[in-house]
PDB file of C-alpha atoms in Angstrom:
ATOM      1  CA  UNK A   1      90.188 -59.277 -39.507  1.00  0.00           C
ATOM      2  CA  UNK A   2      88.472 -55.938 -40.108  1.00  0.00           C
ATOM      3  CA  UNK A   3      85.321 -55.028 -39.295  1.00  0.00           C
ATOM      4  CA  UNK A   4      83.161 -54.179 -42.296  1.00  0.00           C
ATOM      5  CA  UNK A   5      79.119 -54.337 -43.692  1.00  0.00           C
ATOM      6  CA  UNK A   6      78.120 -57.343 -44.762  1.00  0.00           C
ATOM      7  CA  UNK A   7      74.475 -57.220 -47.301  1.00  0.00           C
ATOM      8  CA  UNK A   8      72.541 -59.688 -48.360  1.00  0.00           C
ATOM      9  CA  UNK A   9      69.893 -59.302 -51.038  1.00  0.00           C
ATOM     10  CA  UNK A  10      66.471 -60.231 -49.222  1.00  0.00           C
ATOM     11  CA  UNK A  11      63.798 -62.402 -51.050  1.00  0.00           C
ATOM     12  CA  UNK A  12      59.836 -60.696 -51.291  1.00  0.00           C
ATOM     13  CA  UNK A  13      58.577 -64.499 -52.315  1.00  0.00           C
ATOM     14  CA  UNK A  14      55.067 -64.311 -50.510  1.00  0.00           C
ATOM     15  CA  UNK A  15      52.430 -62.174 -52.438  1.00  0.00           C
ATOM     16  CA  UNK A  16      50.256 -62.661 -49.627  1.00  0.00           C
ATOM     17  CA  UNK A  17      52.451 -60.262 -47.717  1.00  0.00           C
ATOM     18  CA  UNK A  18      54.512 -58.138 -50.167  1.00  0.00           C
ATOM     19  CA  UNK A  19      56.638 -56.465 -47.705  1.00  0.00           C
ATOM     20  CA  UNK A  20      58.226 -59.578 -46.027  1.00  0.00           C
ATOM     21  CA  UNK A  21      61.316 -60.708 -47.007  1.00  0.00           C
ATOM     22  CA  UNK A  22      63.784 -63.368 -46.492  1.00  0.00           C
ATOM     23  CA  UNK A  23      67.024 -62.822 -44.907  1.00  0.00           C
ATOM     24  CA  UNK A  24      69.522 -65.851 -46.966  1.00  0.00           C
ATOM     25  CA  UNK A  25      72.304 -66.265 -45.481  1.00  0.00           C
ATOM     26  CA  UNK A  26      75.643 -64.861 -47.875  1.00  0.00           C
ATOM     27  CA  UNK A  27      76.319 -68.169 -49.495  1.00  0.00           C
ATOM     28  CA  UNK A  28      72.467 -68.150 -50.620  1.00  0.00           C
ATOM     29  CA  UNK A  29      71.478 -65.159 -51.903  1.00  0.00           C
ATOM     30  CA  UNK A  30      71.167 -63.713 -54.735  1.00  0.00           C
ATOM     31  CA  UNK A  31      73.556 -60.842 -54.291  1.00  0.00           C
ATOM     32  CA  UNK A  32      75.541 -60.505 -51.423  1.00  0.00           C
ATOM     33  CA  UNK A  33      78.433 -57.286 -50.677  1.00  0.00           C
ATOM     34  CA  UNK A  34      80.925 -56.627 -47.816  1.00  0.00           C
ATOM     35  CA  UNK A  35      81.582 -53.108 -47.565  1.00  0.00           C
ATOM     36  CA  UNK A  36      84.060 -50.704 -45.213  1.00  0.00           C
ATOM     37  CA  UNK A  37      81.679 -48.272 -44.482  1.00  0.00           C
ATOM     38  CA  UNK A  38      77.561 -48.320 -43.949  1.00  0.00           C
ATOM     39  CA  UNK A  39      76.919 -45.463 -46.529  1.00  0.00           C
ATOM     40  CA  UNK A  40      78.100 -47.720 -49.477  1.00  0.00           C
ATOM     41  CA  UNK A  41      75.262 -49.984 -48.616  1.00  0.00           C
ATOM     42  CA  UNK A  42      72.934 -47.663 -50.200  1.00  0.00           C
ATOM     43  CA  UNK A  43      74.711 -47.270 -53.529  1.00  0.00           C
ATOM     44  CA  UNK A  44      74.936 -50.783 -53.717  1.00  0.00           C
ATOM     45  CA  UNK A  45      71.000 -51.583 -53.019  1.00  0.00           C
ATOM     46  CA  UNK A  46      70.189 -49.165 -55.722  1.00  0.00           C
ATOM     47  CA  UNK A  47      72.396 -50.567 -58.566  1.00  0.00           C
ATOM     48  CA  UNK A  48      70.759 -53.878 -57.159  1.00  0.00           C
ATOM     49  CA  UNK A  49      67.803 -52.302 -57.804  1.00  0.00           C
ATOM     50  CA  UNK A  50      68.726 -51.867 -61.463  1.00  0.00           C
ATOM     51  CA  UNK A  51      69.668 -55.612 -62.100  1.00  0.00           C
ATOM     52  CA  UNK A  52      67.049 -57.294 -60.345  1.00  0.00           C
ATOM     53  CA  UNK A  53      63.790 -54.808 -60.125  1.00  0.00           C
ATOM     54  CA  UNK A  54      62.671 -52.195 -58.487  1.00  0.00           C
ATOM     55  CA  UNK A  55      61.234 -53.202 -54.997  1.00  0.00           C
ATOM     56  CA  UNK A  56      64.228 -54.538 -52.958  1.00  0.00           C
ATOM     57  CA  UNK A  57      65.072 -55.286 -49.382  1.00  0.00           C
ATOM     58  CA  UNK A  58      68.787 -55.619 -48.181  1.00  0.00           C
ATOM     59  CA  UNK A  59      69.389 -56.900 -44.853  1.00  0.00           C
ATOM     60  CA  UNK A  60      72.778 -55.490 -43.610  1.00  0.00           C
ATOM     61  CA  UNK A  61      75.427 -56.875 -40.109  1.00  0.00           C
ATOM     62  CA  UNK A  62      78.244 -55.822 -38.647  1.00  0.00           C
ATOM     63  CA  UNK A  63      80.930 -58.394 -39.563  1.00  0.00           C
ATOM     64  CA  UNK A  64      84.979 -58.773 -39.055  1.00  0.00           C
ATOM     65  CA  UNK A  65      85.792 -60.079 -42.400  1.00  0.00           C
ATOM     66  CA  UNK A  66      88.362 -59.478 -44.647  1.00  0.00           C
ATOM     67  CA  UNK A  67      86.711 -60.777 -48.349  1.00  0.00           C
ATOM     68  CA  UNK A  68      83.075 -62.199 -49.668  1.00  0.00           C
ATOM     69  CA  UNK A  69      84.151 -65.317 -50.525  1.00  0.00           C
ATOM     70  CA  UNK A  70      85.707 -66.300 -47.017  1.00  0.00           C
ATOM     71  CA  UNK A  71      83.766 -64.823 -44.556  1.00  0.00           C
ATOM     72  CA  UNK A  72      83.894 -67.009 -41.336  1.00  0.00           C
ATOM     73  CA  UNK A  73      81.918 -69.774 -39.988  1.00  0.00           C
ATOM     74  CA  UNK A  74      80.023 -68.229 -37.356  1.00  0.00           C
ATOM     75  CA  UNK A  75      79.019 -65.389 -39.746  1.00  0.00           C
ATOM     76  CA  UNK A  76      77.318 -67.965 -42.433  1.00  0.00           C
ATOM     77  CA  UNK A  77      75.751 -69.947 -39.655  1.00  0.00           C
ATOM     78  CA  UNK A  78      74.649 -67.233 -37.213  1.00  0.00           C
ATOM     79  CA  UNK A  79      73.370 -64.575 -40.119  1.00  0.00           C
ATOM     80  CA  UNK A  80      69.791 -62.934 -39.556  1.00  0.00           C
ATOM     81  CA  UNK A  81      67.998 -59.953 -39.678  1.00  0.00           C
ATOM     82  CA  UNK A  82      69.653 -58.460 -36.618  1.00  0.00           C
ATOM     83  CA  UNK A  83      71.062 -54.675 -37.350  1.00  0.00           C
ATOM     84  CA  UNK A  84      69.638 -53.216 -40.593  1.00  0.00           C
ATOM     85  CA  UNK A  85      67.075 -53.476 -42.654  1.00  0.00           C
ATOM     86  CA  UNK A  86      67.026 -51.599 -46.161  1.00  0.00           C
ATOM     87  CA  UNK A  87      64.039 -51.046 -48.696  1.00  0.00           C
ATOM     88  CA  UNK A  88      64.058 -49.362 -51.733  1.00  0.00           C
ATOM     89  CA  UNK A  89      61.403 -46.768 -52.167  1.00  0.00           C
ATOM     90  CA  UNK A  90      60.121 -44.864 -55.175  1.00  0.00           C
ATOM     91  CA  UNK A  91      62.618 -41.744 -56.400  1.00  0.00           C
ATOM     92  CA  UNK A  92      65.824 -43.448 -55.383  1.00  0.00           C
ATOM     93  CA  UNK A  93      64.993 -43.662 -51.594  1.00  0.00           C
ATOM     94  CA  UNK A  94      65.961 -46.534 -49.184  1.00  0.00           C
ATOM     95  CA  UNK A  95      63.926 -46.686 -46.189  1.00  0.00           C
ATOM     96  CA  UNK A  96      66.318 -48.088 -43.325  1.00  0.00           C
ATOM     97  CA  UNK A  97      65.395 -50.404 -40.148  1.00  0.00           C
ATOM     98  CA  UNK A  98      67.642 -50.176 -37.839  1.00  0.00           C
ATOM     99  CA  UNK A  99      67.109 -53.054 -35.336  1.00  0.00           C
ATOM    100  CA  UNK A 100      69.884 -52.569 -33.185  1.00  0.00           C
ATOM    101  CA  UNK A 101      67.387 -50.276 -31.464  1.00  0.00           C
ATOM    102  CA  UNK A 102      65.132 -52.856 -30.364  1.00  0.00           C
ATOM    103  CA  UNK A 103      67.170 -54.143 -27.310  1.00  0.00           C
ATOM    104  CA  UNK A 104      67.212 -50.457 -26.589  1.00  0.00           C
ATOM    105  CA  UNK A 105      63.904 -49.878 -26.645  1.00  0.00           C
ATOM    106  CA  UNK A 106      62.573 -53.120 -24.821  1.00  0.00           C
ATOM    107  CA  UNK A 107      63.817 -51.692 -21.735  1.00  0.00           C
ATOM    108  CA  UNK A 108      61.520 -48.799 -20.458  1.00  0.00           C
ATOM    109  CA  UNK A 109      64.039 -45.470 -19.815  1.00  0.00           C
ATOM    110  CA  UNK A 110      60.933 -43.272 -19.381  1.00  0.00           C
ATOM    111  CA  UNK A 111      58.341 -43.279 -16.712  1.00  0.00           C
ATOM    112  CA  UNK A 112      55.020 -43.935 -17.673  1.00  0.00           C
ATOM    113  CA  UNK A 113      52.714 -41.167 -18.537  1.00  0.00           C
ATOM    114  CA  UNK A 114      50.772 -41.067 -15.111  1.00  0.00           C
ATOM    115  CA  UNK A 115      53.642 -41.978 -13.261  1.00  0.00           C
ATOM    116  CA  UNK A 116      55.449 -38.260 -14.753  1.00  0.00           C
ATOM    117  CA  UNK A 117      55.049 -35.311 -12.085  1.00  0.00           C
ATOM    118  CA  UNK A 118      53.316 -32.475 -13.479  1.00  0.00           C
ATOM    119  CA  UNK A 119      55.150 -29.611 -14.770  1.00  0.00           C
ATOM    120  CA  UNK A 120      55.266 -26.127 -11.738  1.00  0.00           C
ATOM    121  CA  UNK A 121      53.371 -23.596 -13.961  1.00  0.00           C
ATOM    122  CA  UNK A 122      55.767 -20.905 -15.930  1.00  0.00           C
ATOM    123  CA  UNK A 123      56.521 -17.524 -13.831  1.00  0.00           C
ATOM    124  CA  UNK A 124      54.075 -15.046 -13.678  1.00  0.00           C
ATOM    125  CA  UNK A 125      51.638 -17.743 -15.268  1.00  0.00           C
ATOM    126  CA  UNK A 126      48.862 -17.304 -12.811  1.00  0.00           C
ATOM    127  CA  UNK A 127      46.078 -17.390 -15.650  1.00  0.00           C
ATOM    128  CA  UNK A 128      44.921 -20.343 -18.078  1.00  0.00           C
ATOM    129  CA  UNK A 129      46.001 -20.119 -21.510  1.00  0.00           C
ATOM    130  CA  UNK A 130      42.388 -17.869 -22.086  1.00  0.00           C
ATOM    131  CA  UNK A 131      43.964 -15.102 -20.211  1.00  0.00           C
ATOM    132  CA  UNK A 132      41.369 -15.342 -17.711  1.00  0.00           C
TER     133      UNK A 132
END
């Protein structure tokens, strides 16, 4: 199998919160496209835009699949919201979440800010930043 970008067309069905969306799984949504390479995700999510209005959300995995209509098991039953995220924007824009970077980003790389040493001062910086 080869590994390729899976889409699914996200649903905005709560007006109380018009920027959540539904993730269906590929079986149950209303448009769904497997891809070779990320960048045709965009194309796609705009001409989806054209068929079915103009505020969209795609929500887009990494899958090994070779066709649509037989993706595997585990890809039906396990699909969710977990790489990308795309939105349509006013002007042909798509406004992309990438999610992969929240396992990244749960761990803390970076020391906290009073934890940081302070910076030696530049040379031949003896005065403030007044000149004084």
């Amino acid at each position: 199998m080869t590994l390729r970008w899976l889409m699914t067309l996200g649903e905005r069905n709560r007006p109380d919160a018009p920027h959540w969306a539904a993730c269906p799984a590929p079986g149950q949504a209303r448009a769904a496209a497997l891809v070779d390479d990320c960048g045709q995700l965009f194309a796609i999510l705009l001409n989806w835009r054209d068929a079915f209005g103009s505020e969209l959300t795609g929500y887009a995995n990494q899958v090994e699949a070779d066709d649509l209509e037989h993706l595997p098991p585990h890809v039906l039953e396990d699909w969710g919201p977990d790489e990308l995220r795309l939105d349509t924007a006013p002007g042909g824009y798509v406004i992309v979440a990438d999610y992969r970077e929240r396992e990244r980003a749960a761990a803390p790389s970076l020391p906290r800010q009073n934890e940081r040493p302070a910076l030696p001062p530049a040379p031949g910086r003896d005065r403030d930043c007044a000149g004084q």
